[in-house]
PDB file of N, CA, C and O in Angstrom:
ATOM      1  N   UNK A   1      64.381 118.470  99.933  1.00 88.00           N
ATOM      2  CA  UNK A   1      65.649 118.854  99.342  1.00 88.00           C
ATOM      3  C   UNK A   1      66.256 117.613  98.702  1.00 88.00           C
ATOM      4  O   UNK A   1      66.302 116.552  99.313  1.00 88.00           O
ATOM      5  N   UNK A   2      66.713 117.773  97.478  1.00 92.00           N
ATOM      6  CA  UNK A   2      67.324 116.665  96.736  1.00 92.00           C
ATOM      7  C   UNK A   2      68.717 117.079  96.283  1.00 92.00           C
ATOM      8  O   UNK A   2      68.919 118.181  95.787  1.00 92.00           O
ATOM      9  N   UNK A   3      69.667 116.188  96.457  1.00 94.00           N
ATOM     10  CA  UNK A   3      71.035 116.415  96.006  1.00 94.00           C
ATOM     11  C   UNK A   3      71.136 115.931  94.560  1.00 94.00           C
ATOM     12  O   UNK A   3      70.852 114.769  94.267  1.00 94.00           O
ATOM     13  N   UNK A   4      71.508 116.836  93.646  1.00 95.00           N
ATOM     14  CA  UNK A   4      71.624 116.489  92.232  1.00 95.00           C
ATOM     15  C   UNK A   4      73.068 116.261  91.796  1.00 95.00           C
ATOM     16  O   UNK A   4      73.319 115.506  90.865  1.00 95.00           O
ATOM     17  N   UNK A   5      74.007 116.935  92.453  1.00 96.00           N
ATOM     18  CA  UNK A   5      75.410 116.783  92.098  1.00 96.00           C
ATOM     19  C   UNK A   5      76.257 117.074  93.318  1.00 96.00           C
ATOM     20  O   UNK A   5      75.976 117.980  94.087  1.00 96.00           O
ATOM     21  N   UNK A   6      77.302 116.307  93.466  1.00 96.00           N
ATOM     22  CA  UNK A   6      78.293 116.520  94.512  1.00 96.00           C
ATOM     23  C   UNK A   6      79.648 116.519  93.820  1.00 96.00           C
ATOM     24  O   UNK A   6      79.977 115.566  93.103  1.00 96.00           O
ATOM     25  N   UNK A   7      80.390 117.598  93.980  1.00 97.00           N
ATOM     26  CA  UNK A   7      81.683 117.726  93.301  1.00 97.00           C
ATOM     27  C   UNK A   7      82.775 118.009  94.327  1.00 97.00           C
ATOM     28  O   UNK A   7      82.542 118.683  95.326  1.00 97.00           O
ATOM     29  N   UNK A   8      83.942 117.484  94.042  1.00 97.00           N
ATOM     30  CA  UNK A   8      85.095 117.639  94.925  1.00 97.00           C
ATOM     31  C   UNK A   8      86.257 118.230  94.134  1.00 97.00           C
ATOM     32  O   UNK A   8      87.139 117.499  93.688  1.00 97.00           O
ATOM     33  N   UNK A   9      86.275 119.553  93.967  1.00 97.00           N
ATOM     34  CA  UNK A   9      87.426 120.166  93.287  1.00 97.00           C
ATOM     35  C   UNK A   9      88.736 119.875  94.018  1.00 97.00           C
ATOM     36  O   UNK A   9      89.759 119.639  93.387  1.00 97.00           O
ATOM     37  N   UNK A  10      88.694 119.861  95.354  1.00 97.00           N
ATOM     38  CA  UNK A  10      89.883 119.571  96.158  1.00 97.00           C
ATOM     39  C   UNK A  10      89.429 119.184  97.560  1.00 97.00           C
ATOM     40  O   UNK A  10      89.146 120.042  98.389  1.00 97.00           O
ATOM     41  N   UNK A  11      89.364 117.882  97.815  1.00 97.00           N
ATOM     42  CA  UNK A  11      88.944 117.409  99.132  1.00 97.00           C
ATOM     43  C   UNK A  11      89.452 115.985  99.329  1.00 97.00           C
ATOM     44  O   UNK A  11      89.169 115.094  98.520  1.00 97.00           O
ATOM     45  N   UNK A  12      90.186 115.777 100.419  1.00 95.00           N
ATOM     46  CA  UNK A  12      90.733 114.443 100.685  1.00 95.00           C
ATOM     47  C   UNK A  12      91.586 113.973  99.524  1.00 95.00           C
ATOM     48  O   UNK A  12      92.408 114.711  99.014  1.00 95.00           O
ATOM     49  N   UNK A  13      91.340 112.763  99.065  1.00 94.00           N
ATOM     50  CA  UNK A  13      92.109 112.235  97.936  1.00 94.00           C
ATOM     51  C   UNK A  13      91.559 112.685  96.593  1.00 94.00           C
ATOM     52  O   UNK A  13      92.148 112.422  95.551  1.00 94.00           O
ATOM     53  N   UNK A  14      90.397 113.360  96.587  1.00 96.00           N
ATOM     54  CA  UNK A  14      89.746 113.763  95.348  1.00 96.00           C
ATOM     55  C   UNK A  14      90.305 115.079  94.816  1.00 96.00           C
ATOM     56  O   UNK A  14      90.594 115.992  95.578  1.00 96.00           O
ATOM     57  N   UNK A  15      90.387 115.170  93.506  1.00 96.00           N
ATOM     58  CA  UNK A  15      90.759 116.407  92.813  1.00 96.00           C
ATOM     59  C   UNK A  15      90.004 116.416  91.492  1.00 96.00           C
ATOM     60  O   UNK A  15      90.284 115.624  90.597  1.00 96.00           O
ATOM     61  N   UNK A  16      88.988 117.263  91.402  1.00 96.00           N
ATOM     62  CA  UNK A  16      88.216 117.351  90.167  1.00 96.00           C
ATOM     63  C   UNK A  16      87.236 116.207  89.964  1.00 96.00           C
ATOM     64  O   UNK A  16      86.862 115.912  88.839  1.00 96.00           O
ATOM     65  N   UNK A  17      86.804 115.580  91.030  1.00 96.00           N
ATOM     66  CA  UNK A  17      85.872 114.460  90.949  1.00 96.00           C
ATOM     67  C   UNK A  17      84.441 114.966  91.103  1.00 96.00           C
ATOM     68  O   UNK A  17      84.176 115.869  91.881  1.00 96.00           O
ATOM     69  N   UNK A  18      83.510 114.357  90.350  1.00 96.00           N
ATOM     70  CA  UNK A  18      82.110 114.780  90.391  1.00 96.00           C
ATOM     71  C   UNK A  18      81.208 113.554  90.411  1.00 96.00           C
ATOM     72  O   UNK A  18      81.453 112.574  89.725  1.00 96.00           O
ATOM     73  N   UNK A  19      80.164 113.634  91.209  1.00 94.00           N
ATOM     74  CA  UNK A  19      79.175 112.564  91.328  1.00 94.00           C
ATOM     75  C   UNK A  19      77.815 113.152  90.961  1.00 94.00           C
ATOM     76  O   UNK A  19      77.293 114.013  91.669  1.00 94.00           O
ATOM     77  N   UNK A  20      77.255 112.724  89.818  1.00 94.00           N
ATOM     78  CA  UNK A  20      75.941 113.192  89.389  1.00 94.00           C
ATOM     79  C   UNK A  20      74.871 112.230  89.884  1.00 94.00           C
ATOM     80  O   UNK A  20      75.021 111.017  89.770  1.00 94.00           O
ATOM     81  N   UNK A  21      73.793 112.793  90.418  1.00 93.00           N
ATOM     82  CA  UNK A  21      72.689 112.009  90.968  1.00 93.00           C
ATOM     83  C   UNK A  21      71.405 112.441  90.255  1.00 93.00           C
ATOM     84  O   UNK A  21      70.750 113.390  90.670  1.00 93.00           O
ATOM     85  N   UNK A  22      71.024 111.768  89.164  1.00 89.00           N
ATOM     86  CA  UNK A  22      69.884 112.208  88.361  1.00 89.00           C
ATOM     87  C   UNK A  22      68.572 112.211  89.134  1.00 89.00           C
ATOM     88  O   UNK A  22      68.345 111.376  89.999  1.00 89.00           O
ATOM     89  N   UNK A  23      67.706 113.179  88.811  1.00 85.00           N
ATOM     90  CA  UNK A  23      66.412 113.302  89.498  1.00 85.00           C
ATOM     91  C   UNK A  23      65.512 112.100  89.237  1.00 85.00           C
ATOM     92  O   UNK A  23      64.643 111.826  90.032  1.00 85.00           O
ATOM     93  N   UNK A  24      65.660 111.466  88.092  1.00 86.00           N
ATOM     94  CA  UNK A  24      64.760 110.376  87.715  1.00 86.00           C
ATOM     95  C   UNK A  24      64.816 109.207  88.697  1.00 86.00           C
ATOM     96  O   UNK A  24      63.874 108.434  88.795  1.00 86.00           O
ATOM     97  N   UNK A  25      65.922 109.070  89.383  1.00 82.00           N
ATOM     98  CA  UNK A  25      66.090 107.966  90.338  1.00 82.00           C
ATOM     99  C   UNK A  25      65.636 108.435  91.719  1.00 82.00           C
ATOM    100  O   UNK A  25      65.999 109.505  92.176  1.00 82.00           O
ATOM    101  N   UNK A  26      64.860 107.621  92.393  1.00 80.00           N
ATOM    102  CA  UNK A  26      64.394 107.984  93.726  1.00 80.00           C
ATOM    103  C   UNK A  26      65.390 107.661  94.814  1.00 80.00           C
ATOM    104  O   UNK A  26      65.383 108.264  95.878  1.00 80.00           O
ATOM    105  N   UNK A  27      66.273 106.708  94.561  1.00 88.00           N
ATOM    106  CA  UNK A  27      67.235 106.266  95.564  1.00 88.00           C
ATOM    107  C   UNK A  27      68.574 106.033  94.877  1.00 88.00           C
ATOM    108  O   UNK A  27      68.637 105.406  93.814  1.00 88.00           O
ATOM    109  N   UNK A  28      69.634 106.528  95.473  1.00 89.00           N
ATOM    110  CA  UNK A  28      70.979 106.347  94.932  1.00 89.00           C
ATOM    111  C   UNK A  28      71.800 105.554  95.935  1.00 89.00           C
ATOM    112  O   UNK A  28      71.800 105.871  97.125  1.00 89.00           O
ATOM    113  N   UNK A  29      72.486 104.543  95.451  1.00 91.00           N
ATOM    114  CA  UNK A  29      73.406 103.761  96.277  1.00 91.00           C
ATOM    115  C   UNK A  29      74.813 104.007  95.774  1.00 91.00           C
ATOM    116  O   UNK A  29      75.069 103.921  94.577  1.00 91.00           O
ATOM    117  N   UNK A  30      75.690 104.318  96.683  1.00 90.00           N
ATOM    118  CA  UNK A  30      77.096 104.514  96.337  1.00 90.00           C
ATOM    119  C   UNK A  30      77.859 103.327  96.894  1.00 90.00           C
ATOM    120  O   UNK A  30      77.803 103.057  98.090  1.00 90.00           O
ATOM    121  N   UNK A  31      78.549 102.625  96.014  1.00 93.00           N
ATOM    122  CA  UNK A  31      79.304 101.455  96.470  1.00 93.00           C
ATOM    123  C   UNK A  31      80.676 101.465  95.814  1.00 93.00           C
ATOM    124  O   UNK A  31      80.895 102.119  94.805  1.00 93.00           O
ATOM    125  N   UNK A  32      81.573 100.760  96.414  1.00 94.00           N
ATOM    126  CA  UNK A  32      82.924 100.663  95.880  1.00 94.00           C
ATOM    127  C   UNK A  32      83.785  99.836  96.808  1.00 94.00           C
ATOM    128  O   UNK A  32      83.369  99.464  97.906  1.00 94.00           O
ATOM    129  N   UNK A  33      84.961  99.554  96.336  1.00 96.00           N
ATOM    130  CA  UNK A  33      85.910  98.759  97.117  1.00 96.00           C
ATOM    131  C   UNK A  33      86.364  99.545  98.350  1.00 96.00           C
ATOM    132  O   UNK A  33      86.151 100.759  98.450  1.00 96.00           O
ATOM    133  N   UNK A  34      86.979  98.827  99.283  1.00 96.00           N
ATOM    134  CA  UNK A  34      87.565  99.501 100.442  1.00 96.00           C
ATOM    135  C   UNK A  34      88.566 100.547  99.966  1.00 96.00           C
ATOM    136  O   UNK A  34      89.288 100.334  98.997  1.00 96.00           O
ATOM    137  N   UNK A  35      88.605 101.680 100.657  1.00 92.00           N
ATOM    138  CA  UNK A  35      89.509 102.789 100.340  1.00 92.00           C
ATOM    139  C   UNK A  35      89.204 103.452  98.998  1.00 92.00           C
ATOM    140  O   UNK A  35      90.058 104.123  98.430  1.00 92.00           O
ATOM    141  N   UNK A  36      87.984 103.301  98.486  1.00 92.00           N
ATOM    142  CA  UNK A  36      87.603 103.926  97.214  1.00 92.00           C
ATOM    143  C   UNK A  36      87.197 105.378  97.394  1.00 92.00           C
ATOM    144  O   UNK A  36      87.158 106.133  96.424  1.00 92.00           O
ATOM    145  N   UNK A  37      86.839 105.792  98.616  1.00 93.00           N
ATOM    146  CA  UNK A  37      86.475 107.176  98.879  1.00 93.00           C
ATOM    147  C   UNK A  37      85.029 107.385  99.278  1.00 93.00           C
ATOM    148  O   UNK A  37      84.548 108.514  99.296  1.00 93.00           O
ATOM    149  N   UNK A  38      84.325 106.330  99.638  1.00 94.00           N
ATOM    150  CA  UNK A  38      82.911 106.462 100.030  1.00 94.00           C
ATOM    151  C   UNK A  38      82.755 107.308 101.289  1.00 94.00           C
ATOM    152  O   UNK A  38      81.922 108.230 101.318  1.00 94.00           O
ATOM    153  N   UNK A  39      83.535 107.052 102.301  1.00 94.00           N
ATOM    154  CA  UNK A  39      83.459 107.833 103.546  1.00 94.00           C
ATOM    155  C   UNK A  39      83.943 109.261 103.328  1.00 94.00           C
ATOM    156  O   UNK A  39      83.396 110.199 103.914  1.00 94.00           O
ATOM    157  N   UNK A  40      84.928 109.434 102.477  1.00 95.00           N
ATOM    158  CA  UNK A  40      85.407 110.774 102.158  1.00 95.00           C
ATOM    159  C   UNK A  40      84.306 111.574 101.470  1.00 95.00           C
ATOM    160  O   UNK A  40      84.088 112.749 101.768  1.00 95.00           O
ATOM    161  N   UNK A  41      83.584 110.934 100.544  1.00 95.00           N
ATOM    162  CA  UNK A  41      82.473 111.604  99.864  1.00 95.00           C
ATOM    163  C   UNK A  41      81.381 111.984 100.853  1.00 95.00           C
ATOM    164  O   UNK A  41      80.814 113.084 100.781  1.00 95.00           O
ATOM    165  N   UNK A  42      81.080 111.112 101.794  1.00 95.00           N
ATOM    166  CA  UNK A  42      80.066 111.408 102.802  1.00 95.00           C
ATOM    167  C   UNK A  42      80.507 112.585 103.677  1.00 95.00           C
ATOM    168  O   UNK A  42      79.722 113.486 103.961  1.00 95.00           O
ATOM    169  N   UNK A  43      81.760 112.603 104.078  1.00 96.00           N
ATOM    170  CA  UNK A  43      82.281 113.717 104.872  1.00 96.00           C
ATOM    171  C   UNK A  43      82.245 115.008 104.062  1.00 96.00           C
ATOM    172  O   UNK A  43      81.942 116.079 104.590  1.00 96.00           O
ATOM    173  N   UNK A  44      82.536 114.912 102.772  1.00 96.00           N
ATOM    174  CA  UNK A  44      82.451 116.079 101.902  1.00 96.00           C
ATOM    175  C   UNK A  44      81.034 116.633 101.827  1.00 96.00           C
ATOM    176  O   UNK A  44      80.827 117.842 101.813  1.00 96.00           O
ATOM    177  N   UNK A  45      80.056 115.744 101.800  1.00 96.00           N
ATOM    178  CA  UNK A  45      78.657 116.170 101.808  1.00 96.00           C
ATOM    179  C   UNK A  45      78.337 116.914 103.103  1.00 96.00           C
ATOM    180  O   UNK A  45      77.701 117.967 103.072  1.00 96.00           O
ATOM    181  N   UNK A  46      78.786 116.402 104.238  1.00 96.00           N
ATOM    182  CA  UNK A  46      78.586 117.090 105.515  1.00 96.00           C
ATOM    183  C   UNK A  46      79.228 118.474 105.486  1.00 96.00           C
ATOM    184  O   UNK A  46      78.644 119.447 105.961  1.00 96.00           O
ATOM    185  N   UNK A  47      80.431 118.574 104.924  1.00 97.00           N
ATOM    186  CA  UNK A  47      81.118 119.869 104.848  1.00 97.00           C
ATOM    187  C   UNK A  47      80.358 120.829 103.935  1.00 97.00           C
ATOM    188  O   UNK A  47      80.286 122.026 104.217  1.00 97.00           O
ATOM    189  N   UNK A  48      79.786 120.319 102.863  1.00 96.00           N
ATOM    190  CA  UNK A  48      78.991 121.156 101.966  1.00 96.00           C
ATOM    191  C   UNK A  48      77.780 121.725 102.697  1.00 96.00           C
ATOM    192  O   UNK A  48      77.469 122.910 102.586  1.00 96.00           O
ATOM    193  N   UNK A  49      77.100 120.898 103.443  1.00 95.00           N
ATOM    194  CA  UNK A  49      75.861 121.301 104.097  1.00 95.00           C
ATOM    195  C   UNK A  49      76.082 122.115 105.370  1.00 95.00           C
ATOM    196  O   UNK A  49      75.301 123.026 105.667  1.00 95.00           O
ATOM    197  N   UNK A  50      77.131 121.798 106.137  1.00 96.00           N
ATOM    198  CA  UNK A  50      77.313 122.399 107.462  1.00 96.00           C
ATOM    199  C   UNK A  50      78.588 123.210 107.614  1.00 96.00           C
ATOM    200  O   UNK A  50      78.821 123.781 108.673  1.00 96.00           O
ATOM    201  N   UNK A  51      79.435 123.235 106.602  1.00 96.00           N
ATOM    202  CA  UNK A  51      80.690 123.971 106.673  1.00 96.00           C
ATOM    203  C   UNK A  51      81.845 123.090 107.133  1.00 96.00           C
ATOM    204  O   UNK A  51      81.642 122.026 107.722  1.00 96.00           O
ATOM    205  N   UNK A  52      83.031 123.537 106.869  1.00 96.00           N
ATOM    206  CA  UNK A  52      84.230 122.788 107.250  1.00 96.00           C
ATOM    207  C   UNK A  52      84.500 122.964 108.741  1.00 96.00           C
ATOM    208  O   UNK A  52      84.383 124.074 109.264  1.00 96.00           O
ATOM    209  N   UNK A  53      84.887 121.894 109.413  1.00 96.00           N
ATOM    210  CA  UNK A  53      85.265 122.036 110.821  1.00 96.00           C
ATOM    211  C   UNK A  53      86.590 122.800 110.933  1.00 96.00           C
ATOM    212  O   UNK A  53      87.305 122.962 109.945  1.00 96.00           O
ATOM    213  N   UNK A  54      86.910 123.255 112.123  1.00 94.00           N
ATOM    214  CA  UNK A  54      88.154 124.010 112.333  1.00 94.00           C
ATOM    215  C   UNK A  54      89.383 123.172 111.988  1.00 94.00           C
ATOM    216  O   UNK A  54      90.370 123.692 111.497  1.00 94.00           O
ATOM    217  N   UNK A  55      89.290 121.866 112.225  1.00 94.00           N
ATOM    218  CA  UNK A  55      90.372 120.937 111.877  1.00 94.00           C
ATOM    219  C   UNK A  55      89.762 119.727 111.203  1.00 94.00           C
ATOM    220  O   UNK A  55      88.670 119.290 111.552  1.00 94.00           O
ATOM    221  N   UNK A  56      90.480 119.196 110.239  1.00 94.00           N
ATOM    222  CA  UNK A  56      89.987 118.026 109.529  1.00 94.00           C
ATOM    223  C   UNK A  56      91.152 117.125 109.134  1.00 94.00           C
ATOM    224  O   UNK A  56      92.268 117.600 108.945  1.00 94.00           O
ATOM    225  N   UNK A  57      90.876 115.864 108.998  1.00 94.00           N
ATOM    226  CA  UNK A  57      91.880 114.914 108.535  1.00 94.00           C
ATOM    227  C   UNK A  57      91.885 114.774 107.022  1.00 94.00           C
ATOM    228  O   UNK A  57      92.624 113.973 106.467  1.00 94.00           O
ATOM    229  N   UNK A  58      91.052 115.562 106.347  1.00 94.00           N
ATOM    230  CA  UNK A  58      90.935 115.455 104.895  1.00 94.00           C
ATOM    231  C   UNK A  58      91.786 116.492 104.163  1.00 94.00           C
ATOM    232  O   UNK A  58      91.581 116.739 102.984  1.00 94.00           O
ATOM    233  N   UNK A  59      92.747 117.067 104.837  1.00 95.00           N
ATOM    234  CA  UNK A  59      93.633 118.060 104.217  1.00 95.00           C
ATOM    235  C   UNK A  59      95.031 117.502 103.975  1.00 95.00           C
ATOM    236  O   UNK A  59      96.002 118.227 103.934  1.00 95.00           O
ATOM    237  N   UNK A  60      95.136 116.201 103.767  1.00 94.00           N
ATOM    238  CA  UNK A  60      96.446 115.583 103.574  1.00 94.00           C
ATOM    239  C   UNK A  60      96.977 115.760 102.152  1.00 94.00           C
ATOM    240  O   UNK A  60      98.170 115.754 101.942  1.00 94.00           O
ATOM    241  N   UNK A  61      96.117 115.950 101.159  1.00 95.00           N
ATOM    242  CA  UNK A  61      96.566 116.160  99.779  1.00 95.00           C
ATOM    243  C   UNK A  61      96.498 117.636  99.383  1.00 95.00           C
ATOM    244  O   UNK A  61      97.327 118.120  98.629  1.00 95.00           O
ATOM    245  N   UNK A  62      95.475 118.302  99.853  1.00 96.00           N
ATOM    246  CA  UNK A  62      95.258 119.720  99.565  1.00 96.00           C
ATOM    247  C   UNK A  62      95.339 120.471 100.897  1.00 96.00           C
ATOM    248  O   UNK A  62      94.754 120.037 101.880  1.00 96.00           O
ATOM    249  N   UNK A  63      96.014 121.627 100.935  1.00 96.00           N
ATOM    250  CA  UNK A  63      96.070 122.392 102.178  1.00 96.00           C
ATOM    251  C   UNK A  63      94.664 122.806 102.625  1.00 96.00           C
ATOM    252  O   UNK A  63      93.770 123.004 101.801  1.00 96.00           O
ATOM    253  N   UNK A  64      94.479 122.963 103.908  1.00 96.00           N
ATOM    254  CA  UNK A  64      93.167 123.283 104.470  1.00 96.00           C
ATOM    255  C   UNK A  64      92.524 124.487 103.777  1.00 96.00           C
ATOM    256  O   UNK A  64      91.340 124.463 103.450  1.00 96.00           O
ATOM    257  N   UNK A  65      93.293 125.523 103.545  1.00 96.00           N
ATOM    258  CA  UNK A  65      92.758 126.753 102.942  1.00 96.00           C
ATOM    259  C   UNK A  65      92.284 126.543 101.508  1.00 96.00           C
ATOM    260  O   UNK A  65      91.533 127.346 100.976  1.00 96.00           O
ATOM    261  N   UNK A  66      92.700 125.452 100.874  1.00 96.00           N
ATOM    262  CA  UNK A  66      92.325 125.187  99.480  1.00 96.00           C
ATOM    263  C   UNK A  66      91.283 124.078  99.341  1.00 96.00           C
ATOM    264  O   UNK A  66      90.937 123.705  98.220  1.00 96.00           O
ATOM    265  N   UNK A  67      90.793 123.547 100.449  1.00 97.00           N
ATOM    266  CA  UNK A  67      89.762 122.513 100.367  1.00 97.00           C
ATOM    267  C   UNK A  67      88.499 123.086  99.742  1.00 97.00           C
ATOM    268  O   UNK A  67      88.066 124.188 100.081  1.00 97.00           O
ATOM    269  N   UNK A  68      87.904 122.332  98.810  1.00 97.00           N
ATOM    270  CA  UNK A  68      86.700 122.782  98.124  1.00 97.00           C
ATOM    271  C   UNK A  68      85.756 121.605  97.901  1.00 97.00           C
ATOM    272  O   UNK A  68      86.166 120.538  97.474  1.00 97.00           O
ATOM    273  N   UNK A  69      84.478 121.848  98.198  1.00 98.00           N
ATOM    274  CA  UNK A  69      83.400 120.908  97.912  1.00 98.00           C
ATOM    275  C   UNK A  69      82.286 121.736  97.294  1.00 98.00           C
ATOM    276  O   UNK A  69      82.005 122.845  97.744  1.00 98.00           O
ATOM    277  N   UNK A  70      81.648 121.212  96.264  1.00 98.00           N
ATOM    278  CA  UNK A  70      80.566 121.932  95.602  1.00 98.00           C
ATOM    279  C   UNK A  70      79.391 120.989  95.399  1.00 98.00           C
ATOM    280  O   UNK A  70      79.545 119.770  95.457  1.00 98.00           O
ATOM    281  N   UNK A  71      78.228 121.556  95.166  1.00 97.00           N
ATOM    282  CA  UNK A  71      77.064 120.717  94.942  1.00 97.00           C
ATOM    283  C   UNK A  71      75.917 121.480  94.320  1.00 97.00           C
ATOM    284  O   UNK A  71      75.945 122.716  94.243  1.00 97.00           O
ATOM    285  N   UNK A  72      74.950 120.722  93.859  1.00 97.00           N
ATOM    286  CA  UNK A  72      73.708 121.283  93.330  1.00 97.00           C
ATOM    287  C   UNK A  72      72.575 120.647  94.122  1.00 97.00           C
ATOM    288  O   UNK A  72      72.469 119.412  94.190  1.00 97.00           O
ATOM    289  N   UNK A  73      71.760 121.486  94.738  1.00 95.00           N
ATOM    290  CA  UNK A  73      70.616 121.038  95.532  1.00 95.00           C
ATOM    291  C   UNK A  73      69.338 121.548  94.891  1.00 95.00           C
ATOM    292  O   UNK A  73      69.301 122.660  94.371  1.00 95.00           O
ATOM    293  N   UNK A  74      68.282 120.738  94.940  1.00 94.00           N
ATOM    294  CA  UNK A  74      66.987 121.146  94.417  1.00 94.00           C
ATOM    295  C   UNK A  74      65.970 121.135  95.548  1.00 94.00           C
ATOM    296  O   UNK A  74      65.796 120.127  96.227  1.00 94.00           O
ATOM    297  N   UNK A  75      65.316 122.269  95.742  1.00 94.00           N
ATOM    298  CA  UNK A  75      64.275 122.390  96.772  1.00 94.00           C
ATOM    299  C   UNK A  75      62.994 121.721  96.261  1.00 94.00           C
ATOM    300  O   UNK A  75      62.806 121.519  95.078  1.00 94.00           O
ATOM    301  N   UNK A  76      62.091 121.386  97.160  1.00 91.00           N
ATOM    302  CA  UNK A  76      60.835 120.729  96.781  1.00 91.00           C
ATOM    303  C   UNK A  76      59.979 121.600  95.874  1.00 91.00           C
ATOM    304  O   UNK A  76      59.153 121.088  95.121  1.00 91.00           O
ATOM    305  N   UNK A  77      60.202 122.925  95.889  1.00 94.00           N
ATOM    306  CA  UNK A  77      59.432 123.816  95.012  1.00 94.00           C
ATOM    307  C   UNK A  77      60.092 123.972  93.640  1.00 94.00           C
ATOM    308  O   UNK A  77      59.626 124.755  92.815  1.00 94.00           O
ATOM    309  N   UNK A  78      61.184 123.243  93.383  1.00 91.00           N
ATOM    310  CA  UNK A  78      61.867 123.277  92.103  1.00 91.00           C
ATOM    311  C   UNK A  78      63.032 124.242  92.013  1.00 91.00           C
ATOM    312  O   UNK A  78      63.772 124.232  91.045  1.00 91.00           O
ATOM    313  N   UNK A  79      63.209 125.084  93.036  1.00 96.00           N
ATOM    314  CA  UNK A  79      64.318 126.029  93.034  1.00 96.00           C
ATOM    315  C   UNK A  79      65.639 125.264  93.162  1.00 96.00           C
ATOM    316  O   UNK A  79      65.762 124.352  93.969  1.00 96.00           O
ATOM    317  N   UNK A  80      66.606 125.644  92.320  1.00 95.00           N
ATOM    318  CA  UNK A  80      67.905 124.969  92.300  1.00 95.00           C
ATOM    319  C   UNK A  80      68.956 125.893  92.881  1.00 95.00           C
ATOM    320  O   UNK A  80      69.042 127.070  92.525  1.00 95.00           O
ATOM    321  N   UNK A  81      69.770 125.367  93.771  1.00 94.00           N
ATOM    322  CA  UNK A  81      70.852 126.104  94.404  1.00 94.00           C
ATOM    323  C   UNK A  81      72.163 125.427  94.044  1.00 94.00           C
ATOM    324  O   UNK A  81      72.333 124.232  94.260  1.00 94.00           O
ATOM    325  N   UNK A  82      73.085 126.207  93.454  1.00 93.00           N
ATOM    326  CA  UNK A  82      74.401 125.665  93.092  1.00 93.00           C
ATOM    327  C   UNK A  82      75.453 126.272  93.980  1.00 93.00           C
ATOM    328  O   UNK A  82      75.405 127.420  94.294  1.00 93.00           O
TER     329      UNK A  82
END
């Protein structure tokens, strides 16, 4: 399974943010200054894959009911799931 895109319509401090991860690259490194949102993006990925927990600390900007994370995943057989 390969992650091709991670989008945050409304999650934590993000609103309308998108991270594209091209297939051509075998390894992606995400870096940034302190408080840039790296841990928030990682938590968003967990929420995308496993669902939102009953309570979260990432609902400070957007109400819990409006939290949204989206992504595009590619299976090893080439099937794409959005």
